[in-house]
Protein backbone atom coordinates (compact mmCIF):
# COMPACT_ATOMS: atom_id res chain seq x y z
CA UNK A 1 0.00 0.00 0.00
CA UNK A 2 1.11 3.56 -0.66
CA UNK A 3 0.03 6.51 1.47
CA UNK A 4 0.36 10.00 0.00
CA UNK A 5 -0.20 13.17 2.01
CA UNK A 6 -1.02 16.48 0.34
CA UNK A 7 -1.33 19.85 2.01
CA UNK A 8 0.20 22.27 4.47
CA UNK A 9 2.97 21.56 6.98
CA UNK A 10 0.65 19.25 8.95
CA UNK A 11 0.68 16.92 5.95
CA UNK A 12 4.46 17.00 6.01
CA UNK A 13 6.27 17.29 9.36
CA UNK A 14 4.36 14.70 11.44
CA UNK A 15 4.39 12.24 8.55
CA UNK A 16 8.14 12.62 8.16
CA UNK A 17 8.44 11.25 11.69
CA UNK A 18 6.18 8.31 10.88
CA UNK A 19 8.22 7.69 7.75
CA UNK A 20 5.74 5.60 5.80
CA UNK A 21 4.12 8.19 3.57
CA UNK A 22 5.04 10.07 0.43
CA UNK A 23 4.53 13.73 1.36
CA UNK A 24 3.54 16.50 -1.04
CA UNK A 25 4.03 19.78 0.80
CA UNK A 26 2.16 22.70 -0.78
CA UNK A 27 3.34 25.41 1.59
CA UNK A 28 1.17 27.32 4.09
CA UNK A 29 -2.01 26.83 2.09
CA UNK A 30 -5.55 27.27 3.36
CA UNK A 31 -8.72 25.33 2.78
CA UNK A 32 -10.34 28.65 1.80
CA UNK A 33 -7.83 29.10 -1.00
CA UNK A 34 -8.16 25.51 -2.17
CA UNK A 35 -11.93 25.78 -2.17
CA UNK A 36 -12.28 29.17 -3.78
CA UNK A 37 -9.36 29.91 -6.05
CA UNK A 38 -7.11 26.98 -6.91
CA UNK A 39 -9.36 25.29 -9.42
CA UNK A 40 -6.77 22.78 -10.61
CA UNK A 41 -4.12 22.71 -7.87
CA UNK A 42 -5.13 19.44 -6.25
CA UNK A 43 -5.75 17.83 -9.63
CA UNK A 44 -2.32 18.86 -10.90
CA UNK A 45 -0.58 17.57 -7.77
CA UNK A 46 -2.31 14.20 -7.99
CA UNK A 47 -1.50 13.85 -11.69
CA UNK A 48 2.17 14.60 -10.96
CA UNK A 49 2.35 11.70 -8.49
CA UNK A 50 2.59 9.05 -11.19
CA UNK A 51 0.37 6.40 -12.72
CA UNK A 52 -3.16 6.08 -11.40
CA UNK A 53 -5.23 4.32 -10.15
CA UNK A 54 -3.79 3.91 -6.69
CA UNK A 55 -2.51 0.51 -5.71
CA UNK A 56 -4.91 -1.55 -3.58
CA UNK A 57 -4.94 -0.14 -0.08
CA UNK A 58 -3.37 3.13 -1.19
CA UNK A 59 -4.80 6.45 -0.07
CA UNK A 60 -4.47 10.21 -0.39
CA UNK A 61 -4.62 12.21 2.84
CA UNK A 62 -5.40 15.92 2.50
CA UNK A 63 -4.53 18.36 5.26
CA UNK A 64 -5.59 22.00 5.24
CA UNK A 65 -7.31 24.27 7.76
CA UNK A 66 -4.88 25.04 10.59
CA UNK A 67 -3.69 28.25 8.93
CA UNK A 68 -7.32 29.28 8.31
CA UNK A 69 -8.07 28.89 12.01
CA UNK A 70 -4.87 30.51 13.24
CA UNK A 71 -4.87 33.54 10.95
CA UNK A 72 -8.12 34.14 9.09
CA UNK A 73 -11.35 32.95 10.66
CA UNK A 74 -11.33 35.56 13.42
CA UNK A 75 -10.53 38.33 10.92
CA UNK A 76 -13.55 37.46 8.81
CA UNK A 77 -15.85 37.07 11.82
CA UNK A 78 -14.76 40.12 13.81
CA UNK A 79 -13.77 42.60 11.10
CA UNK A 80 -15.79 41.53 8.08
CA UNK A 81 -18.96 40.67 9.99
CA UNK A 82 -19.26 37.10 8.72
CA UNK A 83 -21.38 34.70 10.76
CA UNK A 84 -19.15 31.91 12.04
CA UNK A 85 -21.34 28.96 11.07
CA UNK A 86 -21.98 30.33 7.59
CA UNK A 87 -18.29 31.08 7.07
CA UNK A 88 -17.01 27.67 8.16
CA UNK A 89 -19.73 25.86 6.24
CA UNK A 90 -18.71 27.71 3.08
CA UNK A 91 -14.98 27.12 3.50
CA UNK A 92 -15.23 23.46 4.52
CA UNK A 93 -17.83 22.61 1.87
CA UNK A 94 -15.86 24.17 -0.99
CA UNK A 95 -12.67 22.49 0.20
CA UNK A 96 -14.30 19.07 0.44
CA UNK A 97 -15.90 19.49 -2.98
CA UNK A 98 -12.41 20.02 -4.42
CA UNK A 99 -11.12 16.90 -2.65
CA UNK A 100 -14.15 14.94 -3.90
CA UNK A 101 -13.39 15.98 -7.49
CA UNK A 102 -9.75 14.82 -7.48
CA UNK A 103 -9.29 12.51 -10.49
CA UNK A 104 -8.39 9.26 -8.75
CA UNK A 105 -9.83 6.01 -10.07
CA UNK A 106 -10.17 4.39 -6.68
CA UNK A 107 -12.87 3.94 -4.06
CA UNK A 108 -13.93 7.23 -2.53
CA UNK A 109 -12.71 6.05 0.86
CA UNK A 110 -9.18 6.28 -0.58
CA UNK A 111 -9.63 10.05 -0.38
CA UNK A 112 -9.03 11.01 3.25
CA UNK A 113 -9.28 14.34 5.04
CA UNK A 114 -7.15 14.83 8.13
CA UNK A 115 -8.75 16.72 11.01
CA UNK A 116 -7.46 20.18 11.82
CA UNK A 117 -4.87 20.00 14.59
CA UNK A 118 -5.87 21.60 17.90
CA UNK A 119 -4.43 25.10 18.30
CA UNK A 120 -1.45 25.91 20.48
CA UNK A 121 -1.23 29.08 22.57
CA UNK A 122 -0.77 32.36 20.78
CA UNK A 123 2.66 32.74 22.38
CA UNK A 124 3.80 29.43 20.96
CA UNK A 125 2.13 29.98 17.57
CA UNK A 126 3.50 33.48 17.05
CA UNK A 127 4.97 33.95 13.60
CA UNK A 128 5.55 37.41 12.13
CA UNK A 129 4.63 36.15 8.65
CA UNK A 130 1.38 34.55 9.81
CA UNK A 131 0.11 36.46 12.85
CA UNK A 132 -2.37 34.80 15.20
CA UNK A 133 -5.89 36.24 15.08
CA UNK A 134 -8.27 35.63 17.98
CA UNK A 135 -7.80 34.45 21.54
CA UNK A 136 -6.81 30.92 22.45
CA UNK A 137 -10.43 30.23 23.45
CA UNK A 138 -11.69 31.62 20.14
CA UNK A 139 -9.38 29.44 18.10
CA UNK A 140 -10.20 26.37 20.18
CA UNK A 141 -13.89 26.97 19.45
CA UNK A 142 -13.29 27.57 15.74
CA UNK A 143 -11.24 24.37 15.45
CA UNK A 144 -13.85 22.18 17.13
CA UNK A 145 -16.61 23.68 14.97
CA UNK A 146 -14.63 23.31 11.73
CA UNK A 147 -13.75 19.69 12.49
CA UNK A 148 -17.38 18.84 13.17
CA UNK A 149 -18.24 20.29 9.76
CA UNK A 150 -15.41 18.42 8.06
CA UNK A 151 -16.56 15.15 9.63
CA UNK A 152 -20.17 15.69 8.54
CA UNK A 153 -19.10 16.87 5.09
CA UNK A 154 -16.89 13.83 4.56
CA UNK A 155 -19.72 11.49 5.55
CA UNK A 156 -22.05 13.26 3.12
CA UNK A 157 -19.57 12.94 0.24
CA UNK A 158 -18.34 9.43 0.96
CA UNK A 159 -14.86 10.62 1.94
CA UNK A 160 -12.92 9.27 4.92
CA UNK A 161 -12.43 11.64 7.86
CA UNK A 162 -9.35 10.95 9.97
CA UNK A 163 -10.07 12.22 13.47
CA UNK A 164 -6.58 12.94 14.73
CA UNK A 165 -8.01 15.96 16.59
CA UNK A 166 -9.57 13.91 19.40
CA UNK A 167 -6.20 12.26 20.12
CA UNK A 168 -4.42 15.55 20.72
CA UNK A 169 -6.97 17.97 22.16
CA UNK A 170 -7.03 18.82 25.87
CA UNK A 171 -9.96 19.69 28.09
CA UNK A 172 -9.55 23.37 27.17
CA UNK A 173 -9.80 22.69 23.44
CA UNK A 174 -6.11 23.35 22.90
CA UNK A 175 -3.30 21.03 21.85
CA UNK A 176 -2.06 19.03 24.81
CA UNK A 177 1.32 20.70 25.41
CA UNK A 178 3.23 17.46 25.93
CA UNK A 179 2.13 16.26 22.45
CA UNK A 180 3.10 19.40 20.51
CA UNK A 181 6.40 20.32 18.91
CA UNK A 182 7.89 23.74 19.62
CA UNK A 183 5.58 25.31 17.05
CA UNK A 184 2.03 24.55 15.87
CA UNK A 185 2.44 20.88 14.89
CA UNK A 186 1.99 17.46 16.40
CA UNK A 187 5.27 16.56 18.07
CA UNK A 188 4.51 13.13 19.50
CA UNK A 189 3.17 11.15 16.54
CA UNK A 190 2.14 8.03 18.45
CA UNK A 191 -1.55 8.98 18.35
CA UNK A 192 -1.45 9.79 14.65
CA UNK A 193 0.44 6.60 13.88
CA UNK A 194 -2.07 4.45 15.77
CA UNK A 195 -4.94 6.16 13.92
CA UNK A 196 -3.37 5.35 10.56
CA UNK A 197 -2.84 1.74 11.62
CA UNK A 198 -6.44 1.42 12.82
CA UNK A 199 -7.67 2.85 9.51
CA UNK A 200 -5.57 0.33 7.58
CA UNK A 201 -3.51 3.08 5.94
CA UNK A 202 -0.15 1.86 7.23
CA UNK A 203 1.00 -1.45 8.62
CA UNK A 204 1.71 -1.92 12.31
CA UNK A 205 5.39 -2.32 13.12
PDB file of C-alpha atoms in Angstrom:
ATOM      1  CA  UNK A   1       0.000   0.000   0.000  1.00  0.00           C
ATOM      2  CA  UNK A   2       1.110   3.565  -0.657  1.00  0.00           C
ATOM      3  CA  UNK A   3       0.029   6.513   1.472  1.00  0.00           C
ATOM      4  CA  UNK A   4       0.355   9.996  -0.002  1.00  0.00           C
ATOM      5  CA  UNK A   5      -0.204  13.175   2.011  1.00  0.00           C
ATOM      6  CA  UNK A   6      -1.020  16.483   0.342  1.00  0.00           C
ATOM      7  CA  UNK A   7      -1.328  19.853   2.005  1.00  0.00           C
ATOM      8  CA  UNK A   8       0.196  22.271   4.466  1.00  0.00           C
ATOM      9  CA  UNK A   9       2.969  21.561   6.975  1.00  0.00           C
ATOM     10  CA  UNK A  10       0.654  19.246   8.947  1.00  0.00           C
ATOM     11  CA  UNK A  11       0.677  16.923   5.946  1.00  0.00           C
ATOM     12  CA  UNK A  12       4.455  16.999   6.009  1.00  0.00           C
ATOM     13  CA  UNK A  13       6.270  17.285   9.357  1.00  0.00           C
ATOM     14  CA  UNK A  14       4.356  14.704  11.442  1.00  0.00           C
ATOM     15  CA  UNK A  15       4.394  12.240   8.545  1.00  0.00           C
ATOM     16  CA  UNK A  16       8.142  12.620   8.158  1.00  0.00           C
ATOM     17  CA  UNK A  17       8.436  11.249  11.692  1.00  0.00           C
ATOM     18  CA  UNK A  18       6.176   8.315  10.875  1.00  0.00           C
ATOM     19  CA  UNK A  19       8.219   7.691   7.751  1.00  0.00           C
ATOM     20  CA  UNK A  20       5.735   5.595   5.801  1.00  0.00           C
ATOM     21  CA  UNK A  21       4.122   8.192   3.571  1.00  0.00           C
ATOM     22  CA  UNK A  22       5.039  10.070   0.429  1.00  0.00           C
ATOM     23  CA  UNK A  23       4.532  13.727   1.360  1.00  0.00           C
ATOM     24  CA  UNK A  24       3.542  16.502  -1.040  1.00  0.00           C
ATOM     25  CA  UNK A  25       4.027  19.781   0.798  1.00  0.00           C
ATOM     26  CA  UNK A  26       2.165  22.705  -0.782  1.00  0.00           C
ATOM     27  CA  UNK A  27       3.336  25.407   1.594  1.00  0.00           C
ATOM     28  CA  UNK A  28       1.173  27.316   4.087  1.00  0.00           C
ATOM     29  CA  UNK A  29      -2.013  26.829   2.091  1.00  0.00           C
ATOM     30  CA  UNK A  30      -5.548  27.267   3.361  1.00  0.00           C
ATOM     31  CA  UNK A  31      -8.724  25.334   2.776  1.00  0.00           C
ATOM     32  CA  UNK A  32     -10.344  28.651   1.796  1.00  0.00           C
ATOM     33  CA  UNK A  33      -7.830  29.104  -0.997  1.00  0.00           C
ATOM     34  CA  UNK A  34      -8.163  25.508  -2.168  1.00  0.00           C
ATOM     35  CA  UNK A  35     -11.931  25.784  -2.170  1.00  0.00           C
ATOM     36  CA  UNK A  36     -12.279  29.175  -3.783  1.00  0.00           C
ATOM     37  CA  UNK A  37      -9.359  29.906  -6.052  1.00  0.00           C
ATOM     38  CA  UNK A  38      -7.113  26.981  -6.906  1.00  0.00           C
ATOM     39  CA  UNK A  39      -9.363  25.287  -9.418  1.00  0.00           C
ATOM     40  CA  UNK A  40      -6.768  22.778 -10.612  1.00  0.00           C
ATOM     41  CA  UNK A  41      -4.119  22.706  -7.871  1.00  0.00           C
ATOM     42  CA  UNK A  42      -5.129  19.438  -6.245  1.00  0.00           C
ATOM     43  CA  UNK A  43      -5.748  17.828  -9.626  1.00  0.00           C
ATOM     44  CA  UNK A  44      -2.318  18.857 -10.896  1.00  0.00           C
ATOM     45  CA  UNK A  45      -0.576  17.573  -7.774  1.00  0.00           C
ATOM     46  CA  UNK A  46      -2.310  14.204  -7.988  1.00  0.00           C
ATOM     47  CA  UNK A  47      -1.495  13.852 -11.690  1.00  0.00           C
ATOM     48  CA  UNK A  48       2.167  14.596 -10.957  1.00  0.00           C
ATOM     49  CA  UNK A  49       2.351  11.697  -8.493  1.00  0.00           C
ATOM     50  CA  UNK A  50       2.586   9.045 -11.188  1.00  0.00           C
ATOM     51  CA  UNK A  51       0.370   6.399 -12.721  1.00  0.00           C
ATOM     52  CA  UNK A  52      -3.164   6.077 -11.398  1.00  0.00           C
ATOM     53  CA  UNK A  53      -5.229   4.324 -10.150  1.00  0.00           C
ATOM     54  CA  UNK A  54      -3.787   3.911  -6.692  1.00  0.00           C
ATOM     55  CA  UNK A  55      -2.508   0.514  -5.709  1.00  0.00           C
ATOM     56  CA  UNK A  56      -4.912  -1.550  -3.582  1.00  0.00           C
ATOM     57  CA  UNK A  57      -4.940  -0.137  -0.081  1.00  0.00           C
ATOM     58  CA  UNK A  58      -3.373   3.132  -1.190  1.00  0.00           C
ATOM     59  CA  UNK A  59      -4.800   6.446  -0.070  1.00  0.00           C
ATOM     60  CA  UNK A  60      -4.466  10.206  -0.391  1.00  0.00           C
ATOM     61  CA  UNK A  61      -4.619  12.212   2.838  1.00  0.00           C
ATOM     62  CA  UNK A  62      -5.400  15.915   2.501  1.00  0.00           C
ATOM     63  CA  UNK A  63      -4.529  18.364   5.264  1.00  0.00           C
ATOM     64  CA  UNK A  64      -5.588  22.000   5.244  1.00  0.00           C
ATOM     65  CA  UNK A  65      -7.309  24.271   7.755  1.00  0.00           C
ATOM     66  CA  UNK A  66      -4.880  25.039  10.586  1.00  0.00           C
ATOM     67  CA  UNK A  67      -3.691  28.249   8.926  1.00  0.00           C
ATOM     68  CA  UNK A  68      -7.319  29.277   8.305  1.00  0.00           C
ATOM     69  CA  UNK A  69      -8.070  28.888  12.010  1.00  0.00           C
ATOM     70  CA  UNK A  70      -4.868  30.510  13.240  1.00  0.00           C
ATOM     71  CA  UNK A  71      -4.871  33.536  10.945  1.00  0.00           C
ATOM     72  CA  UNK A  72      -8.120  34.140   9.087  1.00  0.00           C
ATOM     73  CA  UNK A  73     -11.351  32.952  10.663  1.00  0.00           C
ATOM     74  CA  UNK A  74     -11.327  35.556  13.420  1.00  0.00           C
ATOM     75  CA  UNK A  75     -10.531  38.326  10.924  1.00  0.00           C
ATOM     76  CA  UNK A  76     -13.553  37.457   8.808  1.00  0.00           C
ATOM     77  CA  UNK A  77     -15.846  37.074  11.816  1.00  0.00           C
ATOM     78  CA  UNK A  78     -14.757  40.119  13.814  1.00  0.00           C
ATOM     79  CA  UNK A  79     -13.769  42.598  11.097  1.00  0.00           C
ATOM     80  CA  UNK A  80     -15.788  41.530   8.083  1.00  0.00           C
ATOM     81  CA  UNK A  81     -18.960  40.666   9.992  1.00  0.00           C
ATOM     82  CA  UNK A  82     -19.261  37.099   8.720  1.00  0.00           C
ATOM     83  CA  UNK A  83     -21.383  34.704  10.757  1.00  0.00           C
ATOM     84  CA  UNK A  84     -19.146  31.908  12.045  1.00  0.00           C
ATOM     85  CA  UNK A  85     -21.340  28.963  11.071  1.00  0.00           C
ATOM     86  CA  UNK A  86     -21.981  30.326   7.587  1.00  0.00           C
ATOM     87  CA  UNK A  87     -18.289  31.081   7.067  1.00  0.00           C
ATOM     88  CA  UNK A  88     -17.008  27.666   8.162  1.00  0.00           C
ATOM     89  CA  UNK A  89     -19.726  25.856   6.238  1.00  0.00           C
ATOM     90  CA  UNK A  90     -18.707  27.710   3.075  1.00  0.00           C
ATOM     91  CA  UNK A  91     -14.977  27.121   3.504  1.00  0.00           C
ATOM     92  CA  UNK A  92     -15.228  23.457   4.519  1.00  0.00           C
ATOM     93  CA  UNK A  93     -17.825  22.613   1.865  1.00  0.00           C
ATOM     94  CA  UNK A  94     -15.862  24.171  -0.987  1.00  0.00           C
ATOM     95  CA  UNK A  95     -12.667  22.488   0.201  1.00  0.00           C
ATOM     96  CA  UNK A  96     -14.303  19.065   0.438  1.00  0.00           C
ATOM     97  CA  UNK A  97     -15.896  19.492  -2.977  1.00  0.00           C
ATOM     98  CA  UNK A  98     -12.407  20.016  -4.417  1.00  0.00           C
ATOM     99  CA  UNK A  99     -11.120  16.903  -2.654  1.00  0.00           C
ATOM    100  CA  UNK A 100     -14.149  14.944  -3.904  1.00  0.00           C
ATOM    101  CA  UNK A 101     -13.389  15.978  -7.487  1.00  0.00           C
ATOM    102  CA  UNK A 102      -9.749  14.821  -7.484  1.00  0.00           C
ATOM    103  CA  UNK A 103      -9.289  12.505 -10.493  1.00  0.00           C
ATOM    104  CA  UNK A 104      -8.390   9.262  -8.747  1.00  0.00           C
ATOM    105  CA  UNK A 105      -9.828   6.014 -10.069  1.00  0.00           C
ATOM    106  CA  UNK A 106     -10.169   4.387  -6.683  1.00  0.00           C
ATOM    107  CA  UNK A 107     -12.874   3.943  -4.055  1.00  0.00           C
ATOM    108  CA  UNK A 108     -13.925   7.233  -2.526  1.00  0.00           C
ATOM    109  CA  UNK A 109     -12.707   6.053   0.861  1.00  0.00           C
ATOM    110  CA  UNK A 110      -9.178   6.276  -0.583  1.00  0.00           C
ATOM    111  CA  UNK A 111      -9.633  10.054  -0.382  1.00  0.00           C
ATOM    112  CA  UNK A 112      -9.031  11.012   3.246  1.00  0.00           C
ATOM    113  CA  UNK A 113      -9.277  14.339   5.040  1.00  0.00           C
ATOM    114  CA  UNK A 114      -7.153  14.835   8.134  1.00  0.00           C
ATOM    115  CA  UNK A 115      -8.754  16.716  11.005  1.00  0.00           C
ATOM    116  CA  UNK A 116      -7.457  20.183  11.816  1.00  0.00           C
ATOM    117  CA  UNK A 117      -4.866  19.996  14.585  1.00  0.00           C
ATOM    118  CA  UNK A 118      -5.873  21.604  17.900  1.00  0.00           C
ATOM    119  CA  UNK A 119      -4.427  25.104  18.298  1.00  0.00           C
ATOM    120  CA  UNK A 120      -1.453  25.906  20.484  1.00  0.00           C
ATOM    121  CA  UNK A 121      -1.235  29.076  22.574  1.00  0.00           C
ATOM    122  CA  UNK A 122      -0.768  32.363  20.776  1.00  0.00           C
ATOM    123  CA  UNK A 123       2.663  32.737  22.380  1.00  0.00           C
ATOM    124  CA  UNK A 124       3.800  29.426  20.957  1.00  0.00           C
ATOM    125  CA  UNK A 125       2.130  29.978  17.575  1.00  0.00           C
ATOM    126  CA  UNK A 126       3.500  33.479  17.049  1.00  0.00           C
ATOM    127  CA  UNK A 127       4.967  33.950  13.596  1.00  0.00           C
ATOM    128  CA  UNK A 128       5.547  37.409  12.127  1.00  0.00           C
ATOM    129  CA  UNK A 129       4.628  36.147   8.655  1.00  0.00           C
ATOM    130  CA  UNK A 130       1.379  34.549   9.809  1.00  0.00           C
ATOM    131  CA  UNK A 131       0.107  36.461  12.855  1.00  0.00           C
ATOM    132  CA  UNK A 132      -2.368  34.800  15.203  1.00  0.00           C
ATOM    133  CA  UNK A 133      -5.889  36.237  15.085  1.00  0.00           C
ATOM    134  CA  UNK A 134      -8.266  35.626  17.980  1.00  0.00           C
ATOM    135  CA  UNK A 135      -7.801  34.453  21.542  1.00  0.00           C
ATOM    136  CA  UNK A 136      -6.812  30.920  22.448  1.00  0.00           C
ATOM    137  CA  UNK A 137     -10.425  30.229  23.449  1.00  0.00           C
ATOM    138  CA  UNK A 138     -11.693  31.624  20.135  1.00  0.00           C
ATOM    139  CA  UNK A 139      -9.379  29.445  18.095  1.00  0.00           C
ATOM    140  CA  UNK A 140     -10.199  26.365  20.176  1.00  0.00           C
ATOM    141  CA  UNK A 141     -13.895  26.967  19.448  1.00  0.00           C
ATOM    142  CA  UNK A 142     -13.292  27.573  15.745  1.00  0.00           C
ATOM    143  CA  UNK A 143     -11.243  24.373  15.452  1.00  0.00           C
ATOM    144  CA  UNK A 144     -13.847  22.182  17.129  1.00  0.00           C
ATOM    145  CA  UNK A 145     -16.610  23.683  14.972  1.00  0.00           C
ATOM    146  CA  UNK A 146     -14.634  23.309  11.730  1.00  0.00           C
ATOM    147  CA  UNK A 147     -13.751  19.692  12.495  1.00  0.00           C
ATOM    148  CA  UNK A 148     -17.382  18.839  13.168  1.00  0.00           C
ATOM    149  CA  UNK A 149     -18.245  20.288   9.761  1.00  0.00           C
ATOM    150  CA  UNK A 150     -15.412  18.416   8.059  1.00  0.00           C
ATOM    151  CA  UNK A 151     -16.565  15.150   9.632  1.00  0.00           C
ATOM    152  CA  UNK A 152     -20.166  15.691   8.540  1.00  0.00           C
ATOM    153  CA  UNK A 153     -19.097  16.867   5.092  1.00  0.00           C
ATOM    154  CA  UNK A 154     -16.891  13.826   4.556  1.00  0.00           C
ATOM    155  CA  UNK A 155     -19.724  11.493   5.553  1.00  0.00           C
ATOM    156  CA  UNK A 156     -22.052  13.258   3.123  1.00  0.00           C
ATOM    157  CA  UNK A 157     -19.572  12.941   0.245  1.00  0.00           C
ATOM    158  CA  UNK A 158     -18.336   9.428   0.956  1.00  0.00           C
ATOM    159  CA  UNK A 159     -14.858  10.620   1.939  1.00  0.00           C
ATOM    160  CA  UNK A 160     -12.921   9.269   4.918  1.00  0.00           C
ATOM    161  CA  UNK A 161     -12.431  11.639   7.859  1.00  0.00           C
ATOM    162  CA  UNK A 162      -9.349  10.950   9.970  1.00  0.00           C
ATOM    163  CA  UNK A 163     -10.071  12.223  13.469  1.00  0.00           C
ATOM    164  CA  UNK A 164      -6.583  12.938  14.734  1.00  0.00           C
ATOM    165  CA  UNK A 165      -8.007  15.958  16.593  1.00  0.00           C
ATOM    166  CA  UNK A 166      -9.567  13.909  19.399  1.00  0.00           C
ATOM    167  CA  UNK A 167      -6.204  12.258  20.124  1.00  0.00           C
ATOM    168  CA  UNK A 168      -4.423  15.548  20.724  1.00  0.00           C
ATOM    169  CA  UNK A 169      -6.970  17.969  22.161  1.00  0.00           C
ATOM    170  CA  UNK A 170      -7.026  18.822  25.869  1.00  0.00           C
ATOM    171  CA  UNK A 171      -9.963  19.686  28.086  1.00  0.00           C
ATOM    172  CA  UNK A 172      -9.550  23.366  27.167  1.00  0.00           C
ATOM    173  CA  UNK A 173      -9.798  22.689  23.437  1.00  0.00           C
ATOM    174  CA  UNK A 174      -6.107  23.351  22.900  1.00  0.00           C
ATOM    175  CA  UNK A 175      -3.303  21.031  21.854  1.00  0.00           C
ATOM    176  CA  UNK A 176      -2.061  19.029  24.810  1.00  0.00           C
ATOM    177  CA  UNK A 177       1.321  20.697  25.411  1.00  0.00           C
ATOM    178  CA  UNK A 178       3.226  17.457  25.934  1.00  0.00           C
ATOM    179  CA  UNK A 179       2.132  16.258  22.454  1.00  0.00           C
ATOM    180  CA  UNK A 180       3.105  19.395  20.507  1.00  0.00           C
ATOM    181  CA  UNK A 181       6.396  20.321  18.909  1.00  0.00           C
ATOM    182  CA  UNK A 182       7.894  23.744  19.618  1.00  0.00           C
ATOM    183  CA  UNK A 183       5.585  25.306  17.050  1.00  0.00           C
ATOM    184  CA  UNK A 184       2.034  24.547  15.872  1.00  0.00           C
ATOM    185  CA  UNK A 185       2.441  20.876  14.886  1.00  0.00           C
ATOM    186  CA  UNK A 186       1.990  17.462  16.401  1.00  0.00           C
ATOM    187  CA  UNK A 187       5.268  16.561  18.066  1.00  0.00           C
ATOM    188  CA  UNK A 188       4.508  13.129  19.503  1.00  0.00           C
ATOM    189  CA  UNK A 189       3.175  11.152  16.537  1.00  0.00           C
ATOM    190  CA  UNK A 190       2.144   8.027  18.453  1.00  0.00           C
ATOM    191  CA  UNK A 191      -1.547   8.976  18.350  1.00  0.00           C
ATOM    192  CA  UNK A 192      -1.451   9.786  14.645  1.00  0.00           C
ATOM    193  CA  UNK A 193       0.444   6.596  13.880  1.00  0.00           C
ATOM    194  CA  UNK A 194      -2.070   4.450  15.774  1.00  0.00           C
ATOM    195  CA  UNK A 195      -4.943   6.155  13.925  1.00  0.00           C
ATOM    196  CA  UNK A 196      -3.368   5.354  10.559  1.00  0.00           C
ATOM    197  CA  UNK A 197      -2.842   1.739  11.623  1.00  0.00           C
ATOM    198  CA  UNK A 198      -6.440   1.420  12.820  1.00  0.00           C
ATOM    199  CA  UNK A 199      -7.669   2.846   9.515  1.00  0.00           C
ATOM    200  CA  UNK A 200      -5.572   0.333   7.581  1.00  0.00           C
ATOM    201  CA  UNK A 201      -3.514   3.075   5.939  1.00  0.00           C
ATOM    202  CA  UNK A 202      -0.146   1.863   7.231  1.00  0.00           C
ATOM    203  CA  UNK A 203       1.000  -1.448   8.623  1.00  0.00           C
ATOM    204  CA  UNK A 204       1.715  -1.917  12.309  1.00  0.00           C
ATOM    205  CA  UNK A 205       5.392  -2.320  13.117  1.00  0.00           C
TER     206      UNK A 205
END
